[in-house]
Coordinates of C-alpha atoms in Angstrom, one line a residue:
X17 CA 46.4 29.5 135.3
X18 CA 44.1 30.7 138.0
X19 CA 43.6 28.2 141.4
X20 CA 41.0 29.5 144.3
X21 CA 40.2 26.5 146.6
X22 CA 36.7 27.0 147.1
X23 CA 36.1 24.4 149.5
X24 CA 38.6 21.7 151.4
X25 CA 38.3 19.0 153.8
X26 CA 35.6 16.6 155.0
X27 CA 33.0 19.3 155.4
X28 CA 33.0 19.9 151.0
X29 CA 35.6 20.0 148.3
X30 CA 35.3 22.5 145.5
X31 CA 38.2 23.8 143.6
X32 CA 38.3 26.3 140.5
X33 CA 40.6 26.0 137.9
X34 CA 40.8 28.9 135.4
X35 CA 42.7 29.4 132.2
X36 CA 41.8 32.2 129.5
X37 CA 38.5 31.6 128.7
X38 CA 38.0 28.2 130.7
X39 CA 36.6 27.1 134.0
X40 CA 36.4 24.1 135.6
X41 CA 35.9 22.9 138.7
X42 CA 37.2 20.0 140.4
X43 CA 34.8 18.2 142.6
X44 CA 31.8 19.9 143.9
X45 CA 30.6 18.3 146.9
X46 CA 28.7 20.4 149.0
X47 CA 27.1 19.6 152.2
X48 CA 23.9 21.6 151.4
X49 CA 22.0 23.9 149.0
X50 CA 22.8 26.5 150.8
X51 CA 26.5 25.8 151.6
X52 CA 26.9 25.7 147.7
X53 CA 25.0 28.9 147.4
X54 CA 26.9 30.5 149.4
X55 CA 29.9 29.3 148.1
X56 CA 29.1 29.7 144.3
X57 CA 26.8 32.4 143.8
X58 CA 28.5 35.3 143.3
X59 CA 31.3 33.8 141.3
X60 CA 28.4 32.4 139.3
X61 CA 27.3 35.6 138.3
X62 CA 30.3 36.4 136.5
X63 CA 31.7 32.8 135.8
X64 CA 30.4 30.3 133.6
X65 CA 31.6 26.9 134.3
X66 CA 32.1 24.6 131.7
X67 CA 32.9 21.1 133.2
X68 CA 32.7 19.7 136.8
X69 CA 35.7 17.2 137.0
X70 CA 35.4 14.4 139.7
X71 CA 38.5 12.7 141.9
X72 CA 36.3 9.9 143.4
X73 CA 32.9 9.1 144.8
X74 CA 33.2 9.9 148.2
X75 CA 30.1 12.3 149.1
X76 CA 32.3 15.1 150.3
X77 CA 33.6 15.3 146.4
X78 CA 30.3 14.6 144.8
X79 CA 26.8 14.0 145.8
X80 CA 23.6 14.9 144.8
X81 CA 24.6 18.6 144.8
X82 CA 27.0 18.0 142.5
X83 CA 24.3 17.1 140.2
X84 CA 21.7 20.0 140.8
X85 CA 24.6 22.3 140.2
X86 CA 25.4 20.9 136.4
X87 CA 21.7 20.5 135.7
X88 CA 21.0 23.7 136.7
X89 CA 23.7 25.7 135.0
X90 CA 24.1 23.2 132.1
X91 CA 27.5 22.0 133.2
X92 CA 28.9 18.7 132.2
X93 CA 30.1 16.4 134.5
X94 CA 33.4 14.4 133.9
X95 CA 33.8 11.1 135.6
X96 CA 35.3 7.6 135.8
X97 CA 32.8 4.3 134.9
X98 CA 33.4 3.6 138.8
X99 CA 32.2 6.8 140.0
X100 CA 28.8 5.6 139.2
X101 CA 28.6 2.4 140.9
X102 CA 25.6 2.6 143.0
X103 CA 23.6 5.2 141.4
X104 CA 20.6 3.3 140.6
X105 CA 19.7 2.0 143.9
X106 CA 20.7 5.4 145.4
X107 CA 17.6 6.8 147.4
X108 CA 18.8 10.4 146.2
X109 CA 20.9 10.4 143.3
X110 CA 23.5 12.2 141.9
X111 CA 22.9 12.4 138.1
X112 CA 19.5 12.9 138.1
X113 CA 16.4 14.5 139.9
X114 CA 12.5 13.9 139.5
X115 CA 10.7 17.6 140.3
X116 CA 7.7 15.6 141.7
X117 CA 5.2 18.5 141.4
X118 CA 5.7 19.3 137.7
X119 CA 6.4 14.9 137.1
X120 CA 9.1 16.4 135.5
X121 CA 12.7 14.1 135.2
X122 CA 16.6 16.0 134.9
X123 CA 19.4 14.6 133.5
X124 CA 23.1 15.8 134.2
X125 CA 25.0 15.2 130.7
X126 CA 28.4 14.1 132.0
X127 CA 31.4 12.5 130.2
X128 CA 33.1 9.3 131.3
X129 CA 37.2 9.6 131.4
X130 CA 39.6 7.1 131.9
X131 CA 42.5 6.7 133.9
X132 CA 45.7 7.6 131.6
X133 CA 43.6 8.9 128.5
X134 CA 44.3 12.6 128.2
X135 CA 40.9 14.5 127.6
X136 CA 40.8 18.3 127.0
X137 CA 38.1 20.9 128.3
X138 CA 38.0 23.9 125.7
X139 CA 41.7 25.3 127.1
X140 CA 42.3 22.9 129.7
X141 CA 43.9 19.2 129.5
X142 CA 44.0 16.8 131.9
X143 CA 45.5 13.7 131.8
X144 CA 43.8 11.7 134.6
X145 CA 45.7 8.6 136.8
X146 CA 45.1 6.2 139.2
X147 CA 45.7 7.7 143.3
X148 CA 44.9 5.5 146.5
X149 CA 42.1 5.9 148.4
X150 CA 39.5 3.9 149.6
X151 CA 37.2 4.6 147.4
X152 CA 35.7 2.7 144.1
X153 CA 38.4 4.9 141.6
X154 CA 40.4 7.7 143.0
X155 CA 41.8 9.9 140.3
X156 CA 44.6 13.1 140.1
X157 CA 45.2 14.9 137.6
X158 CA 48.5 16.5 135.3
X159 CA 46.7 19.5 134.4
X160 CA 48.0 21.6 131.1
X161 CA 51.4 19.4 131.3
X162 CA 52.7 21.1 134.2
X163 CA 50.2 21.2 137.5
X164 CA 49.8 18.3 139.7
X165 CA 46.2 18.3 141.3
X166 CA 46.2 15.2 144.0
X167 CA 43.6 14.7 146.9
X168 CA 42.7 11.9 149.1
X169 CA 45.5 9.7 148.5
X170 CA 47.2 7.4 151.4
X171 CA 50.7 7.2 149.5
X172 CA 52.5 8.3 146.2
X173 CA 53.3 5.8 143.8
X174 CA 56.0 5.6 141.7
X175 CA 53.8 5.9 139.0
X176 CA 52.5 9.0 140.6
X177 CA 56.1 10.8 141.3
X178 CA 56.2 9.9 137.1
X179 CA 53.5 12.3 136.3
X180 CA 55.0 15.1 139.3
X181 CA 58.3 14.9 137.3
X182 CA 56.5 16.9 134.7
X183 CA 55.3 19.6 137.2
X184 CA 56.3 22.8 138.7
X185 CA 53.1 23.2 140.2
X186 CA 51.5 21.3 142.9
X187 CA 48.0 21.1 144.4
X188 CA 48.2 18.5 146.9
X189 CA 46.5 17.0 149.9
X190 CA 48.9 17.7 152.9
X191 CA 46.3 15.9 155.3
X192 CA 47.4 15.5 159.0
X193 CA 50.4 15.6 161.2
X194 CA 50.7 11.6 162.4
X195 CA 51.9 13.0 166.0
X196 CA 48.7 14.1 166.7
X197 CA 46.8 12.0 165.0
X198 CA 47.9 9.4 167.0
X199 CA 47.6 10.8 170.3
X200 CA 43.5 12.2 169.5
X201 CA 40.9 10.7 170.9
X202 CA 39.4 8.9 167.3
X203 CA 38.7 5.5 167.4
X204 CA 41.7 3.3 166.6
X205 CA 40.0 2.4 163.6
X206 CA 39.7 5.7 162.1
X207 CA 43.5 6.4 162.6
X208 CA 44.4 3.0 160.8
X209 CA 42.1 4.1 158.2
X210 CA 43.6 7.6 157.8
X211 CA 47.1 6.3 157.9
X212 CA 46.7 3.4 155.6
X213 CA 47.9 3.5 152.1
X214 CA 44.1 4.1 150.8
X215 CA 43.6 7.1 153.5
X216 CA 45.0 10.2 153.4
X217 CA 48.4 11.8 153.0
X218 CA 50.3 12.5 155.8
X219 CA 52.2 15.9 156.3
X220 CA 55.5 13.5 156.5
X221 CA 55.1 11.8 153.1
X222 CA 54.1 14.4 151.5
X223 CA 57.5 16.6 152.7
X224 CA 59.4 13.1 151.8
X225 CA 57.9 13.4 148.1
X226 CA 58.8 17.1 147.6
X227 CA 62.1 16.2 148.9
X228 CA 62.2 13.6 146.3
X229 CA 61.1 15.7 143.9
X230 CA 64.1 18.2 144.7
X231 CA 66.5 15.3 144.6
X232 CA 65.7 14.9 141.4
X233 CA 66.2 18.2 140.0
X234 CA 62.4 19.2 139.6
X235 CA 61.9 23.1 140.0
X236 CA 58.7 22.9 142.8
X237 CA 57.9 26.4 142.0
X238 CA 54.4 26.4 143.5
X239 CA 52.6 24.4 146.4
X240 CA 48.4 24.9 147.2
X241 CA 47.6 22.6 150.3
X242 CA 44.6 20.8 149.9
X243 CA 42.0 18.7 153.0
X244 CA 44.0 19.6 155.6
X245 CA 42.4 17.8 159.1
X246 CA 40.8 20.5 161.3
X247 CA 41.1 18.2 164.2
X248 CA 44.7 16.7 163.8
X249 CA 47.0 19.4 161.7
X250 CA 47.6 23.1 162.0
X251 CA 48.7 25.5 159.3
X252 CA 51.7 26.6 161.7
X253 CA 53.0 22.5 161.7
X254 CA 52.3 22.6 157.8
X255 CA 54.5 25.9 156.8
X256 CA 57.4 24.5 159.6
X257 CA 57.3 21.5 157.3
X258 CA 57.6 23.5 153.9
X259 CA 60.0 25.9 154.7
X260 CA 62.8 24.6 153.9
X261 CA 61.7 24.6 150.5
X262 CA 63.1 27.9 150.3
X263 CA 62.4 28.6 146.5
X264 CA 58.7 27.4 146.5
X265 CA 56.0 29.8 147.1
X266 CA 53.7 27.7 149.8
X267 CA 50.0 28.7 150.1
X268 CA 48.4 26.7 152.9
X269 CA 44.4 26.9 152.3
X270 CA 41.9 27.7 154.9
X271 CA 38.6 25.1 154.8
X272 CA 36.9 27.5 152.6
X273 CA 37.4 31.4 151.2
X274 CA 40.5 31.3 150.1
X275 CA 42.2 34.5 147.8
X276 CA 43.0 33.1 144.1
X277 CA 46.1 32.3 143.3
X278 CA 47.9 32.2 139.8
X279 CA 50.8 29.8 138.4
X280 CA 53.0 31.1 135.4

Protein backbone atom coordinates (compact mmCIF):
# COMPACT_ATOMS: atom_id res chain seq x y z
CA UNK A 1 0.00 0.00 0.00
CA UNK A 2 1.03 3.52 -1.14
CA UNK A 3 0.21 6.75 1.42
CA UNK A 4 1.22 10.43 0.14
CA UNK A 5 -0.61 13.02 2.40
CA UNK A 6 -1.51 15.47 -0.12
CA UNK A 7 -2.89 18.02 2.04
CA UNK A 8 -3.12 18.32 6.15
CA UNK A 9 -4.45 20.66 8.68
CA UNK A 10 -7.03 23.43 8.70
CA UNK A 11 -5.96 25.01 5.53
CA UNK A 12 -7.24 21.45 3.31
CA UNK A 13 -7.07 17.69 3.84
CA UNK A 14 -6.44 15.36 1.01
CA UNK A 15 -4.88 12.03 1.40
CA UNK A 16 -4.10 9.24 -1.41
CA UNK A 17 -4.38 5.86 -0.69
CA UNK A 18 -2.99 3.47 -3.37
CA UNK A 19 -3.05 -0.25 -3.72
CA UNK A 20 -2.26 -2.20 -7.16
CA UNK A 21 -4.63 -0.85 -9.42
CA UNK A 22 -6.72 1.37 -6.84
CA UNK A 23 -6.85 4.90 -5.79
CA UNK A 24 -8.68 6.54 -3.41
CA UNK A 25 -8.56 9.49 -1.69
CA UNK A 26 -9.63 10.42 1.65
CA UNK A 27 -11.23 13.69 1.97
CA UNK A 28 -10.67 16.36 -0.57
CA UNK A 29 -11.27 19.58 0.92
CA UNK A 30 -9.61 22.21 -0.75
CA UNK A 31 -9.66 25.79 0.00
CA UNK A 32 -9.77 26.90 -3.77
CA UNK A 33 -9.81 25.79 -7.38
CA UNK A 34 -6.61 26.57 -7.64
CA UNK A 35 -5.22 25.14 -4.36
CA UNK A 36 -6.69 21.76 -5.74
CA UNK A 37 -5.16 22.29 -9.03
CA UNK A 38 -2.23 22.73 -7.87
CA UNK A 39 -2.31 20.02 -5.70
CA UNK A 40 -3.91 17.41 -8.08
CA UNK A 41 -3.01 18.04 -11.49
CA UNK A 42 -0.15 16.42 -12.21
CA UNK A 43 -0.92 13.26 -10.28
CA UNK A 44 -4.19 13.53 -12.28
CA UNK A 45 -2.53 13.02 -15.31
CA UNK A 46 -1.26 9.81 -14.57
CA UNK A 47 -3.81 8.74 -11.75
CA UNK A 48 -7.25 7.86 -12.03
CA UNK A 49 -9.18 8.11 -8.90
CA UNK A 50 -11.81 5.89 -8.27
CA UNK A 51 -13.60 6.95 -4.98
CA UNK A 52 -13.34 10.10 -2.75
CA UNK A 53 -13.91 8.73 0.91
CA UNK A 54 -15.17 11.34 3.47
CA UNK A 55 -14.18 11.51 7.51
CA UNK A 56 -16.84 14.18 8.39
CA UNK A 57 -18.39 17.35 7.11
CA UNK A 58 -16.23 19.97 8.24
CA UNK A 59 -15.35 22.25 5.15
CA UNK A 60 -11.64 21.65 5.36
CA UNK A 61 -12.53 17.72 4.59
CA UNK A 62 -15.24 18.44 2.06
CA UNK A 63 -16.86 21.30 0.41
CA UNK A 64 -18.00 22.30 -2.69
CA UNK A 65 -14.60 21.36 -4.23
CA UNK A 66 -14.98 18.21 -3.22
CA UNK A 67 -17.74 17.95 -5.46
CA UNK A 68 -16.43 19.67 -8.76
CA UNK A 69 -13.52 17.31 -8.43
CA UNK A 70 -15.86 13.96 -8.58
CA UNK A 71 -18.13 15.55 -11.19
CA UNK A 72 -15.46 16.48 -13.15
CA UNK A 73 -13.39 13.28 -13.21
CA UNK A 74 -16.38 11.01 -12.70
CA UNK A 75 -15.35 9.99 -9.26
CA UNK A 76 -17.76 8.74 -6.68
CA UNK A 77 -18.10 10.08 -3.54
CA UNK A 78 -18.42 7.85 -0.34
CA UNK A 79 -20.18 9.22 2.66
CA UNK A 80 -22.20 8.80 5.85
CA UNK A 81 -26.27 9.90 5.75
CA UNK A 82 -24.99 12.78 8.22
CA UNK A 83 -22.58 14.15 5.98
CA UNK A 84 -25.34 15.61 4.08
CA UNK A 85 -27.26 17.34 6.59
CA UNK A 86 -27.59 20.74 5.30
CA UNK A 87 -27.05 20.45 1.71
CA UNK A 88 -30.26 21.66 0.50
CA UNK A 89 -30.31 24.95 2.03
CA UNK A 90 -26.58 25.27 1.34
CA UNK A 91 -25.99 28.53 -0.82
CA UNK A 92 -23.13 26.58 -2.67
CA UNK A 93 -23.44 23.05 -2.47
CA UNK A 94 -21.33 20.20 -2.38
CA UNK A 95 -22.97 17.50 -4.45
CA UNK A 96 -24.14 19.44 -7.12
CA UNK A 97 -23.54 22.58 -9.38
CA UNK A 98 -25.92 24.57 -11.89
CA UNK A 99 -23.40 25.86 -14.98
CA UNK A 100 -25.84 28.94 -15.26
CA UNK A 101 -24.72 29.88 -18.78
CA UNK A 102 -25.40 26.50 -20.48
CA UNK A 103 -28.84 26.05 -17.68
CA UNK A 104 -27.11 23.04 -17.42
CA UNK A 105 -27.42 20.94 -13.63
CA UNK A 106 -24.28 18.22 -12.32
CA UNK A 107 -24.68 15.64 -10.11
CA UNK A 108 -21.85 13.89 -8.06
CA UNK A 109 -22.84 10.05 -7.90
CA UNK A 110 -21.72 9.23 -4.33
CA UNK A 111 -22.38 6.13 -2.12
CA UNK A 112 -23.70 6.36 1.44
CA UNK A 113 -21.59 4.07 4.09
CA UNK A 114 -22.23 3.30 7.42
CA UNK A 115 -20.49 3.18 10.52
CA UNK A 116 -19.19 -0.56 11.15
CA UNK A 117 -20.49 -1.94 7.63
CA UNK A 118 -17.26 -2.97 5.79
CA UNK A 119 -17.57 -1.69 2.06
CA UNK A 120 -14.85 -2.38 -0.59
CA UNK A 121 -13.43 0.02 -3.39
CA UNK A 122 -12.18 -2.27 -6.38
CA UNK A 123 -8.85 -3.46 -4.12
CA UNK A 124 -9.41 -1.56 -1.14
CA UNK A 125 -11.67 -2.27 2.06
CA UNK A 126 -12.57 -0.14 4.60
CA UNK A 127 -14.39 -0.83 7.43
CA UNK A 128 -15.62 2.55 8.61
CA UNK A 129 -16.38 3.51 12.75
CA UNK A 130 -17.52 6.09 14.79
CA UNK A 131 -14.36 8.83 15.98
CA UNK A 132 -15.15 12.12 18.15
CA UNK A 133 -15.36 15.29 16.77
CA UNK A 134 -17.64 17.88 16.73
CA UNK A 135 -18.97 17.40 13.79
CA UNK A 136 -22.53 15.73 12.57
CA UNK A 137 -20.59 11.99 11.97
CA UNK A 138 -16.91 11.70 12.28
CA UNK A 139 -15.59 8.53 10.74
CA UNK A 140 -11.88 6.45 10.73
CA UNK A 141 -11.25 3.90 8.89
CA UNK A 142 -9.41 -0.02 9.31
CA UNK A 143 -8.23 0.02 5.86
CA UNK A 144 -7.32 -3.63 4.10
CA UNK A 145 -7.46 -5.14 7.77
CA UNK A 146 -4.33 -3.72 8.90
CA UNK A 147 -4.04 0.36 8.48
CA UNK A 148 -5.64 2.65 10.92
CA UNK A 149 -6.56 5.98 9.16
CA UNK A 150 -7.93 8.50 12.21
CA UNK A 151 -8.25 12.45 11.86
CA UNK A 152 -10.05 14.91 13.90
CA UNK A 153 -10.73 13.05 16.92
CA UNK A 154 -10.60 14.64 20.59
CA UNK A 155 -10.02 11.08 22.35
CA UNK A 156 -9.70 7.24 21.46
CA UNK A 157 -12.23 5.05 22.56
CA UNK A 158 -12.13 1.82 23.61
CA UNK A 159 -13.97 0.88 20.76
CA UNK A 160 -11.43 2.66 18.69
CA UNK A 161 -8.09 0.95 20.42
CA UNK A 162 -10.46 -2.38 19.21
CA UNK A 163 -10.07 -1.75 15.60
CA UNK A 164 -5.95 -0.45 16.21
CA UNK A 165 -5.53 -3.92 17.72
CA UNK A 166 -5.78 -5.19 14.17
CA UNK A 167 -3.09 -2.73 12.79
CA UNK A 168 0.47 -2.37 12.23
CA UNK A 169 -0.04 0.67 10.48
CA UNK A 170 -1.19 3.96 11.62
CA UNK A 171 -2.22 7.28 9.97
CA UNK A 172 -3.24 9.36 12.77
CA UNK A 173 -3.90 12.87 13.74
CA UNK A 174 -1.02 13.91 16.24
CA UNK A 175 -2.70 17.49 16.50
CA UNK A 176 -1.04 19.94 19.11
CA UNK A 177 1.36 19.92 21.97
CA UNK A 178 -1.22 21.06 25.15
CA UNK A 179 1.93 23.17 26.59
CA UNK A 180 1.62 25.51 24.04
CA UNK A 181 -1.58 25.39 23.33
CA UNK A 182 -2.36 26.65 26.47
CA UNK A 183 0.00 29.32 26.75
CA UNK A 184 -1.03 31.00 22.81
CA UNK A 185 -2.86 33.76 22.57
CA UNK A 186 -6.40 31.80 21.13
CA UNK A 187 -9.40 32.63 22.71
CA UNK A 188 -10.18 30.43 25.74
CA UNK A 189 -12.88 29.07 23.88
CA UNK A 190 -11.01 27.73 21.06
CA UNK A 191 -8.48 25.87 23.47
CA UNK A 192 -11.51 24.17 25.33
CA UNK A 193 -12.77 23.42 22.00
CA UNK A 194 -9.44 21.84 20.75
CA UNK A 195 -8.93 19.97 23.98
CA UNK A 196 -12.25 18.65 24.47
CA UNK A 197 -13.11 15.09 23.77
CA UNK A 198 -14.87 16.22 20.27
CA UNK A 199 -11.65 18.39 19.28
CA UNK A 200 -8.61 17.28 18.28
CA UNK A 201 -5.89 14.79 19.47
CA UNK A 202 -3.41 15.91 21.48
CA UNK A 203 0.36 14.86 20.96
CA UNK A 204 0.08 13.30 24.75
CA UNK A 205 -2.86 11.01 24.07
CA UNK A 206 -1.92 10.05 21.20
CA UNK A 207 1.82 8.88 22.62
CA UNK A 208 -0.52 7.31 25.63
CA UNK A 209 -2.41 5.22 22.87
CA UNK A 210 0.74 3.90 21.03
CA UNK A 211 2.00 3.11 24.42
CA UNK A 212 -1.12 1.18 24.93
CA UNK A 213 -0.93 -0.31 21.93
CA UNK A 214 2.75 -1.58 22.80
CA UNK A 215 1.54 -2.84 26.08
CA UNK A 216 -0.46 -4.90 24.42
CA UNK A 217 1.80 -6.66 22.22
CA UNK A 218 0.79 -4.85 18.90
CA UNK A 219 3.74 -4.52 16.40
CA UNK A 220 3.30 -0.47 15.55
CA UNK A 221 5.45 -0.94 12.52
CA UNK A 222 4.44 2.36 10.82
CA UNK A 223 3.24 5.88 12.01
CA UNK A 224 2.09 8.93 9.21
CA UNK A 225 1.17 12.06 11.33
CA UNK A 226 -1.76 13.74 10.19
CA UNK A 227 -3.32 17.88 10.92
CA UNK A 228 -0.67 18.78 12.86
CA UNK A 229 -1.36 22.72 14.35
CA UNK A 230 1.02 25.14 12.58
CA UNK A 231 0.46 27.54 15.33
CA UNK A 232 0.74 25.20 18.52
CA UNK A 233 3.09 21.99 17.63
CA UNK A 234 6.31 21.52 15.90
CA UNK A 235 7.70 18.49 14.13
CA UNK A 236 10.82 18.59 16.43
CA UNK A 237 8.20 18.15 19.84
CA UNK A 238 6.36 15.44 17.64
CA UNK A 239 9.57 13.08 16.76
CA UNK A 240 10.86 13.78 20.71
CA UNK A 241 7.54 12.27 21.50
CA UNK A 242 7.83 9.17 19.07
CA UNK A 243 11.16 8.19 19.55
CA UNK A 244 11.12 6.02 21.96
CA UNK A 245 9.17 3.94 19.74
CA UNK A 246 12.36 2.62 18.65
CA UNK A 247 11.03 -0.09 16.11
CA UNK A 248 8.37 2.21 14.38
CA UNK A 249 9.31 4.00 11.29
CA UNK A 250 7.71 7.75 12.19
CA UNK A 251 7.01 10.00 9.12
CA UNK A 252 5.80 13.42 10.48
CA UNK A 253 3.96 15.19 7.38
CA UNK A 254 4.53 18.64 6.34
CA UNK A 255 0.98 20.80 5.56
CA UNK A 256 1.24 19.76 2.07
CA UNK A 257 3.98 17.98 -0.58
CA UNK A 258 4.79 15.28 1.12
CA UNK A 259 7.16 12.19 -0.52
CA UNK A 260 4.89 8.85 -0.74
CA UNK A 261 5.38 6.41 1.51
CA UNK A 262 4.66 2.58 1.35
CA UNK A 263 3.44 -0.02 4.13
CA UNK A 264 4.24 -3.82 3.57
Amino acid sequence: MKIKVIQTGSDGNCVWINHKDTNVLIDAGFKSKTKMQECLEEIMQEVTFDGIVITHEHTDHFNKWTGRLAMEKNIPIYLHEKHLIGEEERKEKRLSYIDRRKSEEYKAEFVLIKENEEFTIKDLTFYPFTSYHDAHKTLGFRINGNTLYLTDCGFISNAIKKEAMKCNNFIIELNHDEEMLMNSDRHCSNKLRTLSKFGHLSNSEAIKFFNYMKEKGVDVKNIITLHISRANNTHDIIENNLKHLVTTNCYVSDRENNDEIIFD
